[in-house]
CSV table of C-alpha atoms in Angstrom, one decimal:
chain,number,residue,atom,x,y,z
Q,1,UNK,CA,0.0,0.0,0.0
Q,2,UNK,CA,0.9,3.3,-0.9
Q,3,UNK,CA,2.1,6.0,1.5
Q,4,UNK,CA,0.4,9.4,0.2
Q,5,UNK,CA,2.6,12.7,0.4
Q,6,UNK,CA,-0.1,14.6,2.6
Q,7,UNK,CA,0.0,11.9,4.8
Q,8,UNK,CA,3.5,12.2,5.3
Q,9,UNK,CA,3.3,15.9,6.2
Q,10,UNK,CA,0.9,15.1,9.1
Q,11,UNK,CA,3.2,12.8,10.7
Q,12,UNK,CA,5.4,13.7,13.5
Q,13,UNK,CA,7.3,10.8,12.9
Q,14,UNK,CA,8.1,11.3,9.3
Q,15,UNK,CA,8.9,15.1,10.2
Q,16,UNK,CA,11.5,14.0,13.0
Q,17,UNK,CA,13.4,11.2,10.6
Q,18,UNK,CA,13.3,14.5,7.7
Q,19,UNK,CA,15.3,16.8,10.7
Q,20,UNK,CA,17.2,14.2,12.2
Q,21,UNK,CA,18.8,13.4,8.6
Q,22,UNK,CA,19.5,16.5,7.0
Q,23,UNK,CA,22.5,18.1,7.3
Q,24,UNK,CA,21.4,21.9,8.3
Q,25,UNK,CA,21.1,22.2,11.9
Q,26,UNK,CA,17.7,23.2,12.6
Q,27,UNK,CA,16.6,25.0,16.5
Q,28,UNK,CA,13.7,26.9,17.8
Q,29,UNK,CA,14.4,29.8,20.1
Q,30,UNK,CA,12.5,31.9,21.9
Q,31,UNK,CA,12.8,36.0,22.7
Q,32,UNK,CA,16.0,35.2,25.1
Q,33,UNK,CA,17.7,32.8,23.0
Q,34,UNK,CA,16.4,29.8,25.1
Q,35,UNK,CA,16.4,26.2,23.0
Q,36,UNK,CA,13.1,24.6,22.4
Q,37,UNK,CA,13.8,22.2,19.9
Q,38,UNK,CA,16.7,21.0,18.0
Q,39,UNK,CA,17.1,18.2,15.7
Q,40,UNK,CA,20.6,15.8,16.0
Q,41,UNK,CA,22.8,17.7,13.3
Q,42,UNK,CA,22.7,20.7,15.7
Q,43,UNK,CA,24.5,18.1,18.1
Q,44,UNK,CA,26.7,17.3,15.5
Q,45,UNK,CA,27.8,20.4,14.2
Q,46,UNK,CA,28.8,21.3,17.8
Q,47,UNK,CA,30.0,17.8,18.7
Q,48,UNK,CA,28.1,18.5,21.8
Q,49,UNK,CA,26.7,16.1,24.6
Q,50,UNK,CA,22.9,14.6,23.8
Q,51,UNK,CA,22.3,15.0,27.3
Q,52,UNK,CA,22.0,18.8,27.0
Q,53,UNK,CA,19.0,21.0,28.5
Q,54,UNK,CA,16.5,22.0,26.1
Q,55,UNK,CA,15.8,25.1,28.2
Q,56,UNK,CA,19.5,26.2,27.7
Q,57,UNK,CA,20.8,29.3,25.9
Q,58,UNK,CA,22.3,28.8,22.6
Q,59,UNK,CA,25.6,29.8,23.4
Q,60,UNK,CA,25.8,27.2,26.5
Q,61,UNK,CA,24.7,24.4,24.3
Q,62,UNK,CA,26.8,25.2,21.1
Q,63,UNK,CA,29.5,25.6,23.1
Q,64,UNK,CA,29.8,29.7,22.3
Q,65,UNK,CA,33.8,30.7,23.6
Q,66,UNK,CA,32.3,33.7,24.9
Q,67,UNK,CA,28.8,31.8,27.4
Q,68,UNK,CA,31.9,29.4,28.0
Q,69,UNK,CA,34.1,31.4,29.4
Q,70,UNK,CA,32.4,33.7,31.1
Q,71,UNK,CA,29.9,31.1,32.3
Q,72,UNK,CA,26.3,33.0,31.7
Q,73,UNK,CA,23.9,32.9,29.2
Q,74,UNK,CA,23.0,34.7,26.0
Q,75,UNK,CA,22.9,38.2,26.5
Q,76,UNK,CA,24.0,38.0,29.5
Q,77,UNK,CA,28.0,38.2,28.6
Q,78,UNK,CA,29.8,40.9,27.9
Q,79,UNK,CA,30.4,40.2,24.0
Q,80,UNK,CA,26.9,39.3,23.6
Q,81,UNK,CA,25.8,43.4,22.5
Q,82,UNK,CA,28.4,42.5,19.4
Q,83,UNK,CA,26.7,39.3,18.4
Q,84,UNK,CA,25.6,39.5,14.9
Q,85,UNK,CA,23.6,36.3,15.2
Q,86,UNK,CA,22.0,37.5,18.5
Q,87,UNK,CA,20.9,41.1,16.8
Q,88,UNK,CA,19.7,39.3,13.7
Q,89,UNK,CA,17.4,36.6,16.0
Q,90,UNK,CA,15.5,39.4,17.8
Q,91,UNK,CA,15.3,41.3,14.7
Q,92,UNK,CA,13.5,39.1,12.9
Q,93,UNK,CA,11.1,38.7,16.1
Q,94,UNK,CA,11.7,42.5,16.2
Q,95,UNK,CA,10.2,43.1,12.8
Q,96,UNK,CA,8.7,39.4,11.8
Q,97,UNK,CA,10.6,39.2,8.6
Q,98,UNK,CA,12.7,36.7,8.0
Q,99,UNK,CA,16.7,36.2,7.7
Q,100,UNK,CA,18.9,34.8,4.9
Q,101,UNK,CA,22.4,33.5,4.7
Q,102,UNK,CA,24.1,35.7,7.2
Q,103,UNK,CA,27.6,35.1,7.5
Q,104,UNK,CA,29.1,34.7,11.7
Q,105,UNK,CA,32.2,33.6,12.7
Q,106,UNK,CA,33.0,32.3,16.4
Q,107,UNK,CA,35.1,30.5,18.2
Q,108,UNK,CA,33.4,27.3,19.8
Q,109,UNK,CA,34.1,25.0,22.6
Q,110,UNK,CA,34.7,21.5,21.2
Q,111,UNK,CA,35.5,18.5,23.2
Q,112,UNK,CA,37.5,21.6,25.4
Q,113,UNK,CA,39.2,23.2,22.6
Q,114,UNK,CA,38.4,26.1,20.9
Q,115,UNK,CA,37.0,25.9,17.2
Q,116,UNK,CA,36.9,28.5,15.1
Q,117,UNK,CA,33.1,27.9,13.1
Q,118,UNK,CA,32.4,29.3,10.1
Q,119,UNK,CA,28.3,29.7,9.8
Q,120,UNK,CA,25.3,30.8,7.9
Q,121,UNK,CA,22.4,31.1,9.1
Q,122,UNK,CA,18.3,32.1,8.0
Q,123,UNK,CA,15.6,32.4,10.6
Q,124,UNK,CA,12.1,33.3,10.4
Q,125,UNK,CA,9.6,34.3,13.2
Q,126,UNK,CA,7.1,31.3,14.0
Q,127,UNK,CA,3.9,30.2,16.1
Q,128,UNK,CA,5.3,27.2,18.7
Q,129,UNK,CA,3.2,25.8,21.6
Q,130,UNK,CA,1.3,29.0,21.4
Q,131,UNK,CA,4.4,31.2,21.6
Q,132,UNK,CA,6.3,34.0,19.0
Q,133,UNK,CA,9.7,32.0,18.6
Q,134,UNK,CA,12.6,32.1,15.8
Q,135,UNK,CA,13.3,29.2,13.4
Q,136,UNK,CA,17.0,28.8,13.0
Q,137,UNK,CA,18.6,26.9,10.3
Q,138,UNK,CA,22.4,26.9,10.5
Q,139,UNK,CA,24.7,25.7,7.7
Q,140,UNK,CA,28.5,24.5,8.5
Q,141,UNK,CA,30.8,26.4,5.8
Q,142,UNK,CA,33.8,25.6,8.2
Q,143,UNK,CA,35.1,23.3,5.4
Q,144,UNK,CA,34.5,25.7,2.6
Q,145,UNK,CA,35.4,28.5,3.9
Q,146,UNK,CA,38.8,26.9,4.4
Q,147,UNK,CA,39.1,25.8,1.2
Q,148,UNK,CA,38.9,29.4,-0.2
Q,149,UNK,CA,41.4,30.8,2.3
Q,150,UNK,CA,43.5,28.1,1.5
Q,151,UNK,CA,42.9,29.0,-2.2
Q,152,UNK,CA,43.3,32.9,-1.6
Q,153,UNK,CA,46.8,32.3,0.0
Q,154,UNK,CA,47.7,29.8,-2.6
Q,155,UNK,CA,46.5,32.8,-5.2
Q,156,UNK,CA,48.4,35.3,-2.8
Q,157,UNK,CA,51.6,33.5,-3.5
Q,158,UNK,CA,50.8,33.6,-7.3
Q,159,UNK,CA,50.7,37.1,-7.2
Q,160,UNK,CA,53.8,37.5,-5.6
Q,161,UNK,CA,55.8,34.9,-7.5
Q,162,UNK,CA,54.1,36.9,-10.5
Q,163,UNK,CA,55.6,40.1,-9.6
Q,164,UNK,CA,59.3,38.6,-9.3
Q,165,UNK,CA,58.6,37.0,-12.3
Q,166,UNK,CA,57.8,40.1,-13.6
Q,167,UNK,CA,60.5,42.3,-12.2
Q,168,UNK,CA,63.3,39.5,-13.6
Q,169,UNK,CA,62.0,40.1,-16.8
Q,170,UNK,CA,61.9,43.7,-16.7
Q,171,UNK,CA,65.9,43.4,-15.3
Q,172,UNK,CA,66.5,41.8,-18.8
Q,173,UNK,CA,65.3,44.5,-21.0
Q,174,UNK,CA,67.4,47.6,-21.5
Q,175,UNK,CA,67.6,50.1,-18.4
Q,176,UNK,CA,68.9,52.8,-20.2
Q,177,UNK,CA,70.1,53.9,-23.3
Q,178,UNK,CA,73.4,52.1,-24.4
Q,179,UNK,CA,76.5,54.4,-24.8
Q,180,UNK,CA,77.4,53.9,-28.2
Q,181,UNK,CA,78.0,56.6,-30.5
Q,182,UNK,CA,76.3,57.2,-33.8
Q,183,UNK,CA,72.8,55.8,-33.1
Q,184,UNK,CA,69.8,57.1,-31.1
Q,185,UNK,CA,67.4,54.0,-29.5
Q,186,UNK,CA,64.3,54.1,-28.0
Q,187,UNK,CA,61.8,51.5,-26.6
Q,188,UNK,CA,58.6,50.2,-25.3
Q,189,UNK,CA,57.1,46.9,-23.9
Q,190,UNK,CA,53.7,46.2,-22.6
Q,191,UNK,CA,53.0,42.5,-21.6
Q,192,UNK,CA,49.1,41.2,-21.5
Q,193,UNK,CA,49.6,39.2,-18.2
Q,194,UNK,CA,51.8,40.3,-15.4
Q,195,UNK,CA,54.7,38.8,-17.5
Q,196,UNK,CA,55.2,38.1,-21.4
Q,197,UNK,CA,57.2,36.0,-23.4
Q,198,UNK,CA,58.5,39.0,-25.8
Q,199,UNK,CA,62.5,40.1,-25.0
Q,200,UNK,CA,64.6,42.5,-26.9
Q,201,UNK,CA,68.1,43.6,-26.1
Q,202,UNK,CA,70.4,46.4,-27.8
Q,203,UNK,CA,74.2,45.3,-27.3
Q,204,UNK,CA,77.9,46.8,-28.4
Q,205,UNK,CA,79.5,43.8,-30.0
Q,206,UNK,CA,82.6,45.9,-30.6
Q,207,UNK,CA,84.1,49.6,-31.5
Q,208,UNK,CA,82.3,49.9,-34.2
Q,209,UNK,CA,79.2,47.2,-34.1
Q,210,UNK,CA,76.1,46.5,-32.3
Q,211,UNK,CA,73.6,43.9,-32.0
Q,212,UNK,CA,70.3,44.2,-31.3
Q,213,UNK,CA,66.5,41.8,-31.2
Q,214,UNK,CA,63.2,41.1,-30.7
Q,215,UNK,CA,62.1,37.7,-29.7
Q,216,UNK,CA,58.7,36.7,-29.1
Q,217,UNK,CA,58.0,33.2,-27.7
Q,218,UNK,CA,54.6,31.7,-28.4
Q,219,UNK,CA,51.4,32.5,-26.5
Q,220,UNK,CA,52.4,34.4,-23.3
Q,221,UNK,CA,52.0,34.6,-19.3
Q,222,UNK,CA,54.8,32.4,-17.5
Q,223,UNK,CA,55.4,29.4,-19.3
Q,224,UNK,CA,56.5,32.0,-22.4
Q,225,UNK,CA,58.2,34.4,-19.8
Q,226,UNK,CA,60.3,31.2,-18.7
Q,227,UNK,CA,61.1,30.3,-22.3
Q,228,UNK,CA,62.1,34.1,-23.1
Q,229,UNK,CA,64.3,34.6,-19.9
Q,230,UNK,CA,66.5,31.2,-21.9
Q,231,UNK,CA,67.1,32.5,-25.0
Q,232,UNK,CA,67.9,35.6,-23.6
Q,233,UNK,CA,70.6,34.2,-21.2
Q,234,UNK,CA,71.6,32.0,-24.3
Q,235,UNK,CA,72.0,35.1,-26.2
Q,236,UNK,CA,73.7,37.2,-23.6
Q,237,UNK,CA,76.7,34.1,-23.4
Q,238,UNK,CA,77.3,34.7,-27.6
Q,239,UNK,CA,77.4,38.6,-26.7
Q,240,UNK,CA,80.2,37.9,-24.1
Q,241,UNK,CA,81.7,35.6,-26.2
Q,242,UNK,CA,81.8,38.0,-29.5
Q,243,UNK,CA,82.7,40.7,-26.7
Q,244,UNK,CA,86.0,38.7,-25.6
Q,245,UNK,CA,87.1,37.1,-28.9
Q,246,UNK,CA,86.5,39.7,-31.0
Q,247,UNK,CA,84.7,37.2,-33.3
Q,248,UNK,CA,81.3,38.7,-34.5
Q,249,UNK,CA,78.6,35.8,-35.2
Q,250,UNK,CA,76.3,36.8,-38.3
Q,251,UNK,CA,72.9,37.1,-37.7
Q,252,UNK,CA,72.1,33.4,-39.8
Q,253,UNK,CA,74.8,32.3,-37.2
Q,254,UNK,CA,73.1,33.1,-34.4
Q,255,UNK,CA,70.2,31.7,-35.7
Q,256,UNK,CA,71.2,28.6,-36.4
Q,257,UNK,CA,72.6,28.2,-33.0
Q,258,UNK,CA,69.3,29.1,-31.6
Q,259,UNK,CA,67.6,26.6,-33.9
Q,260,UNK,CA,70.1,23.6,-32.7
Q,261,UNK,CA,69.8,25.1,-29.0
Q,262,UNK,CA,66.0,25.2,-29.0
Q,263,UNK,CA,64.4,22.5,-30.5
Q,264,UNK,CA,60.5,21.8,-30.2
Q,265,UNK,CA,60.9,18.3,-28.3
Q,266,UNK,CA,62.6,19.7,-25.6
Q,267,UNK,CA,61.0,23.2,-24.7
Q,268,UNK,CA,57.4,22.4,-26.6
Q,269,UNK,CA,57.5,25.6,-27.2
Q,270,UNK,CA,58.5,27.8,-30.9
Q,271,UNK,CA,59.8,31.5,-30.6
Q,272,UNK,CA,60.6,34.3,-33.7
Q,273,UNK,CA,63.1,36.9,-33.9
Q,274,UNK,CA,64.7,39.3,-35.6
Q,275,UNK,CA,68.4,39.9,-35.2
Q,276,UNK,CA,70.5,42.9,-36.5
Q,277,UNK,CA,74.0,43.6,-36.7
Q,278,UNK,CA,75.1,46.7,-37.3
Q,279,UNK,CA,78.0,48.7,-38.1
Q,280,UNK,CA,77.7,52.4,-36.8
Q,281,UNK,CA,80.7,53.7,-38.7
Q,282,UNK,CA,79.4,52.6,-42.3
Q,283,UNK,CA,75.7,52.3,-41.9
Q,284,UNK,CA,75.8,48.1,-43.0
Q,285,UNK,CA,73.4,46.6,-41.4
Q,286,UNK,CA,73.0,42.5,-41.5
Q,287,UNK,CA,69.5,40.7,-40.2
Q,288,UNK,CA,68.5,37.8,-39.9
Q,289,UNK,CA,64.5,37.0,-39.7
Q,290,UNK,CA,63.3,33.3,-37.9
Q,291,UNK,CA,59.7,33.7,-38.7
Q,292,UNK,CA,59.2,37.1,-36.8
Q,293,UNK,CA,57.7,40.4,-38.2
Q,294,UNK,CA,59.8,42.0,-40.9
Q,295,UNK,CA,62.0,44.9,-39.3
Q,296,UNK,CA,61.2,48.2,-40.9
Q,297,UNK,CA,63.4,51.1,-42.2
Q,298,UNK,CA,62.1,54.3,-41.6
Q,299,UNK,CA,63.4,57.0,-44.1
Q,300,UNK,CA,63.6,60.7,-42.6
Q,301,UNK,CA,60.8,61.5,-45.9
Q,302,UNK,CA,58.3,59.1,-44.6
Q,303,UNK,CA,59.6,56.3,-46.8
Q,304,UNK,CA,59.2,52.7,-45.0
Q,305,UNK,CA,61.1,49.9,-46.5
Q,306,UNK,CA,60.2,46.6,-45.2
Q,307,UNK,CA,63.0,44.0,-45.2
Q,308,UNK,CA,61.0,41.6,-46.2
Q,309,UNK,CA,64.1,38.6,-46.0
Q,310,UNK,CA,62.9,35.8,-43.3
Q,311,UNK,CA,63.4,31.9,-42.7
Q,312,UNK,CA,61.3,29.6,-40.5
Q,313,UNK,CA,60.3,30.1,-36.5
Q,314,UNK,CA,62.9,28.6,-33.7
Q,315,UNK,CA,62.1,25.4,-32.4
Q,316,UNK,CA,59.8,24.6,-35.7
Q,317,UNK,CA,61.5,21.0,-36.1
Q,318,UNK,CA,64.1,21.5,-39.1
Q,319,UNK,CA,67.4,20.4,-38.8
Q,320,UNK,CA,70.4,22.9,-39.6
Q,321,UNK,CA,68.1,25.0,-40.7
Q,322,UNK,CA,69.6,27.7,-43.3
Q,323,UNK,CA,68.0,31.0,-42.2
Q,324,UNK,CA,70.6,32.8,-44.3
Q,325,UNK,CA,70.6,36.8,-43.9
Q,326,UNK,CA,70.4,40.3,-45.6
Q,327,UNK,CA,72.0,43.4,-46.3
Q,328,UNK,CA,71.0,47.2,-46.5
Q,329,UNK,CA,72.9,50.3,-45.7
Q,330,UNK,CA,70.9,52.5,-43.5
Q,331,UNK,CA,71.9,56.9,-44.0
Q,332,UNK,CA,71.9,59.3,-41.6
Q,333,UNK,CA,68.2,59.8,-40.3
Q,334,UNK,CA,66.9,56.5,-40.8
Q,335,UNK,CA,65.4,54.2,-38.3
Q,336,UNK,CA,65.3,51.3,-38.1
Q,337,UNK,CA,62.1,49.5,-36.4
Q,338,UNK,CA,61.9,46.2,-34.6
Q,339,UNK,CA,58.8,45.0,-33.0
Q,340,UNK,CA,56.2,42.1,-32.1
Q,341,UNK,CA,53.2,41.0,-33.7
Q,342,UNK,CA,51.3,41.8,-30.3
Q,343,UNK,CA,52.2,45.5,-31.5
Q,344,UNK,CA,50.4,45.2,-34.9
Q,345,UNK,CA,47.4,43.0,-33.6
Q,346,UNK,CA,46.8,45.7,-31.7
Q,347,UNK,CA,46.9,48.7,-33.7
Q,348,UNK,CA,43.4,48.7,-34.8
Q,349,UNK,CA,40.3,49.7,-33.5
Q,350,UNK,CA,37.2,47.8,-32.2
Q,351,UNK,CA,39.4,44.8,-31.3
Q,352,UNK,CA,40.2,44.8,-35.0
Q,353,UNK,CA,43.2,42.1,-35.6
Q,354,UNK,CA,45.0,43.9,-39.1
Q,355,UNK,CA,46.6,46.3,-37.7
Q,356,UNK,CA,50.2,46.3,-39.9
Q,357,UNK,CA,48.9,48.7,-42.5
Q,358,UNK,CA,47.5,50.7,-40.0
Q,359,UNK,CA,50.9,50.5,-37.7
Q,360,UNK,CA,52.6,51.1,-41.1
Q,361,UNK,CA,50.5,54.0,-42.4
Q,362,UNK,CA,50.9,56.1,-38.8
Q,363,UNK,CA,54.9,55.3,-38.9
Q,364,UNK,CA,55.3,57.6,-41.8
Q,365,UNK,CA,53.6,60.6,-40.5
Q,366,UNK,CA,56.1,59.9,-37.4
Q,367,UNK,CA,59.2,59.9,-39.2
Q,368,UNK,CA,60.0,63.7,-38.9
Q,369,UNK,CA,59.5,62.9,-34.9
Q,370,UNK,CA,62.4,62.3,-32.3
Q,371,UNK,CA,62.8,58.6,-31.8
Q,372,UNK,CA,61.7,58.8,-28.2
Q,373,UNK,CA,58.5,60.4,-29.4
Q,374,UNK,CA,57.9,58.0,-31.8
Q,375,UNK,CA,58.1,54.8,-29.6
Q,376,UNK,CA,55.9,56.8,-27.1
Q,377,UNK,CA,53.1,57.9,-29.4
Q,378,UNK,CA,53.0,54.3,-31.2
Q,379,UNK,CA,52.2,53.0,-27.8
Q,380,UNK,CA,49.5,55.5,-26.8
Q,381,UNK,CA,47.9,55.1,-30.3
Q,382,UNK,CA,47.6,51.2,-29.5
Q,383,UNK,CA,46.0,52.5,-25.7
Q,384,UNK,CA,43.5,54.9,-27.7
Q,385,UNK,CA,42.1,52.5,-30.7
Q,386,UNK,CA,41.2,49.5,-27.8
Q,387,UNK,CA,40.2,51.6,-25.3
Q,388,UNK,CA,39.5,50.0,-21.8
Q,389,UNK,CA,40.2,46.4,-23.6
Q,390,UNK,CA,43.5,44.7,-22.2
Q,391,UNK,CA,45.7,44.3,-25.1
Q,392,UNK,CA,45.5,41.0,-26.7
Q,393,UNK,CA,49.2,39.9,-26.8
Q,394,UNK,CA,52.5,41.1,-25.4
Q,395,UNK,CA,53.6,44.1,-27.2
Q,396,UNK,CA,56.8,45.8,-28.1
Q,397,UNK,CA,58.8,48.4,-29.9
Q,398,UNK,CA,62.3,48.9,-30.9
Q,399,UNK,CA,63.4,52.1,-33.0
Q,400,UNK,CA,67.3,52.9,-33.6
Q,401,UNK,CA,67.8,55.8,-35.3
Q,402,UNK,CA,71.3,55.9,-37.0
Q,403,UNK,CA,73.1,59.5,-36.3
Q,404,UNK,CA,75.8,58.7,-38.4
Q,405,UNK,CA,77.5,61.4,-36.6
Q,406,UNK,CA,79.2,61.3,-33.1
Q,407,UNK,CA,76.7,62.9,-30.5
């Protein structure tokens, strides 16, 4: 035979197995905090002894740190004007509405130790045994709420190994303008995430020549940041080595030693670059392209050449790969431009991805500007286009203008 629902409602029996077996600890209380009724998970979420007086405050019976120590009741101790569960309990007799999910945390005496609870509660004003009382559900977030501090200190010591991370990265890019004669540089980096995996580096390789890159590992955030930081390490060895030999590498050497050094199976990870050598007496200038963005030579008449000379990315797989390299001879005035494809991607506006005519078209009406001008104004024209939007990818911008003449 069939138990019908309504039935169920109208039995005591069925309503005492439904308390007894949730997992919300349910009480009744009356105007001075007094316990009616409670069902067993109030027991349990105090860990308190079944033989307790119903007619006992709720702070005696829960085991409250402040009824326990100072041995009284509720509202009878002198925290009990600061707690929030007391006010909210006589509000809602106060003004017979009903609470939600307020939040209360409180020590607790448990087994004689101390607990620190963490609680929500809702309570709404009833009719029992003829009386006003309060109906009190309690829920235990102890165990979640520990879970998200535990989270927010794990996330605490992201942040902070972000901002080294950060800072080392920064410590790697040019601090100040190199003190070499016959060029003028300038630059600009703005990373998407705390860190990027872009790196570029200006170095004097000798008397007479420099070296300089952009590198941009792909996607970005840490794993590229950790990926940049080795090739730039990897780099800065062949600098002191070319520094204390007196050997220059060509840009297709240094390449191809990147290419051997990095390979895909062991850093799952590709990077481009463009390398330049350059000698500031003559105006030569030899690059070298590994699947990057083509470096640009800015004319001081608004002419932009694009050395348009590139092999495949680092890392893509090929064995003694043969980047091979170019020549052109910059005069005095030109610059030249190095940069990432973060840079173009975001030199649009409305999110808009095409950005290298764009970039290309607003270089020329910069090339009558000072160098440090230029970088700066390429960079707020990215800020302006996207407005409040994060940039996409990590962005930078390398000019060099060649003086020719000793400054």
């Amino acid at each position: 035979m069939l138990t019908n629902l309504s039935d169920l409602k109208e039995s005591n029996e069925f309503l005492n197995l439904l308390l007894d077996n949730i997992n919300s600890a349910v009480l009744i209380a009356d105007e001075n905090l007094q316990i009616h009724q409670f069902n067993d998970s109030f027991l349990s979420l105090f860990d308190r002894a079944t033989d307790q007086r119903v007619d006992s405050s709720f702070g005696q019976i829960a085991g409250c740190v402040n009824a326990v120590a100072e041995n009284r009741s509720c509202g009878e101790t002198s925290q009990c004007q600061f707690c929030s569960i007391r006010r909210s309990l006589l509000q809602t007799l106060l003004d017979e509405a009903p609470v939600h999910r307020r939040r209360l945390e409180r020590q607790f005496y448990i087994n004689g130790q101390p607990v620190t609870k963490y609680l929500e509660f809702s309570a709404r004003p009833i009719q029992f045994q003829g009386r006003r009382m309060i109906l009190v559900i309690i829920y235990d977030i102890t165990d979640i709420e520990a879970q998200k501090r535990e989270l927010e200190a794990k996330q605490a010591q992201i942040e902070k190994d972000l901002e080294a991370a950060a800072q080392i990265q920064k410590n790697l890019l040019p601090h100040h303008a190199p003190d070499i004669p016959r060029i003028r540089p300038a630059w600009a980096f703005e990373p998407c995430d705390r860190v990027g995996g872009d790196i570029f580096q200006i170095h004097r390789t000798g008397d007479d020549d420099i070296s300089a890159y952009v590198l941009d590992v792909c996607g970005h955030g840490v794993s590229a940041a950790l990926v940049a930081v080795t090739v730039t390490q990897f780099l800065q060895g062949l600098q002191n080595r070319m520094r204390l030999t007196g050997k220059l590498f060509t840009p297709e050497a240094v390449l191809d030693r990147l290419n051997s050094a990095f390979p895909l199976d062991r850093f799952d990870s590709f990077f481009t670059i463009a390398y330049v050598s350059l000698n500031v007496k003559t105006g030569k200038m030899t690059y070298g392209n590994a699947g990057h963005e083509p470096p640009l030579v800015l004319k001081p008449d608004g002419t932009l050449e694009v050395l348009a000379h590139h092999g495949t990315v680092i890392g893509s797989g090929f064995d003694a790969a043969a980047y091979g390299q170019d020549a052109v001879t910059l005069s005095p005035g030109d610059r030249l431009i190095l940069y990432t494809d973060g840079l173009t991607d975001n030199f649009g506006p409305d999110g808009e991805r095409d950005g290298r005519d764009r970039f290309y078209a607003d270089l020329r009406t910069m090339a009558a500007n000072p160098v440090d001008d230029l970088v700066q104004t390429v960079f707020e024209q990215t800020r302006a286009l996207r407005g409040k939007s994060a940039p996409t990818d990590d962005m930078s911008l390398v000019a060099i203008e060649y003086t020719a003449l000793n400054r």
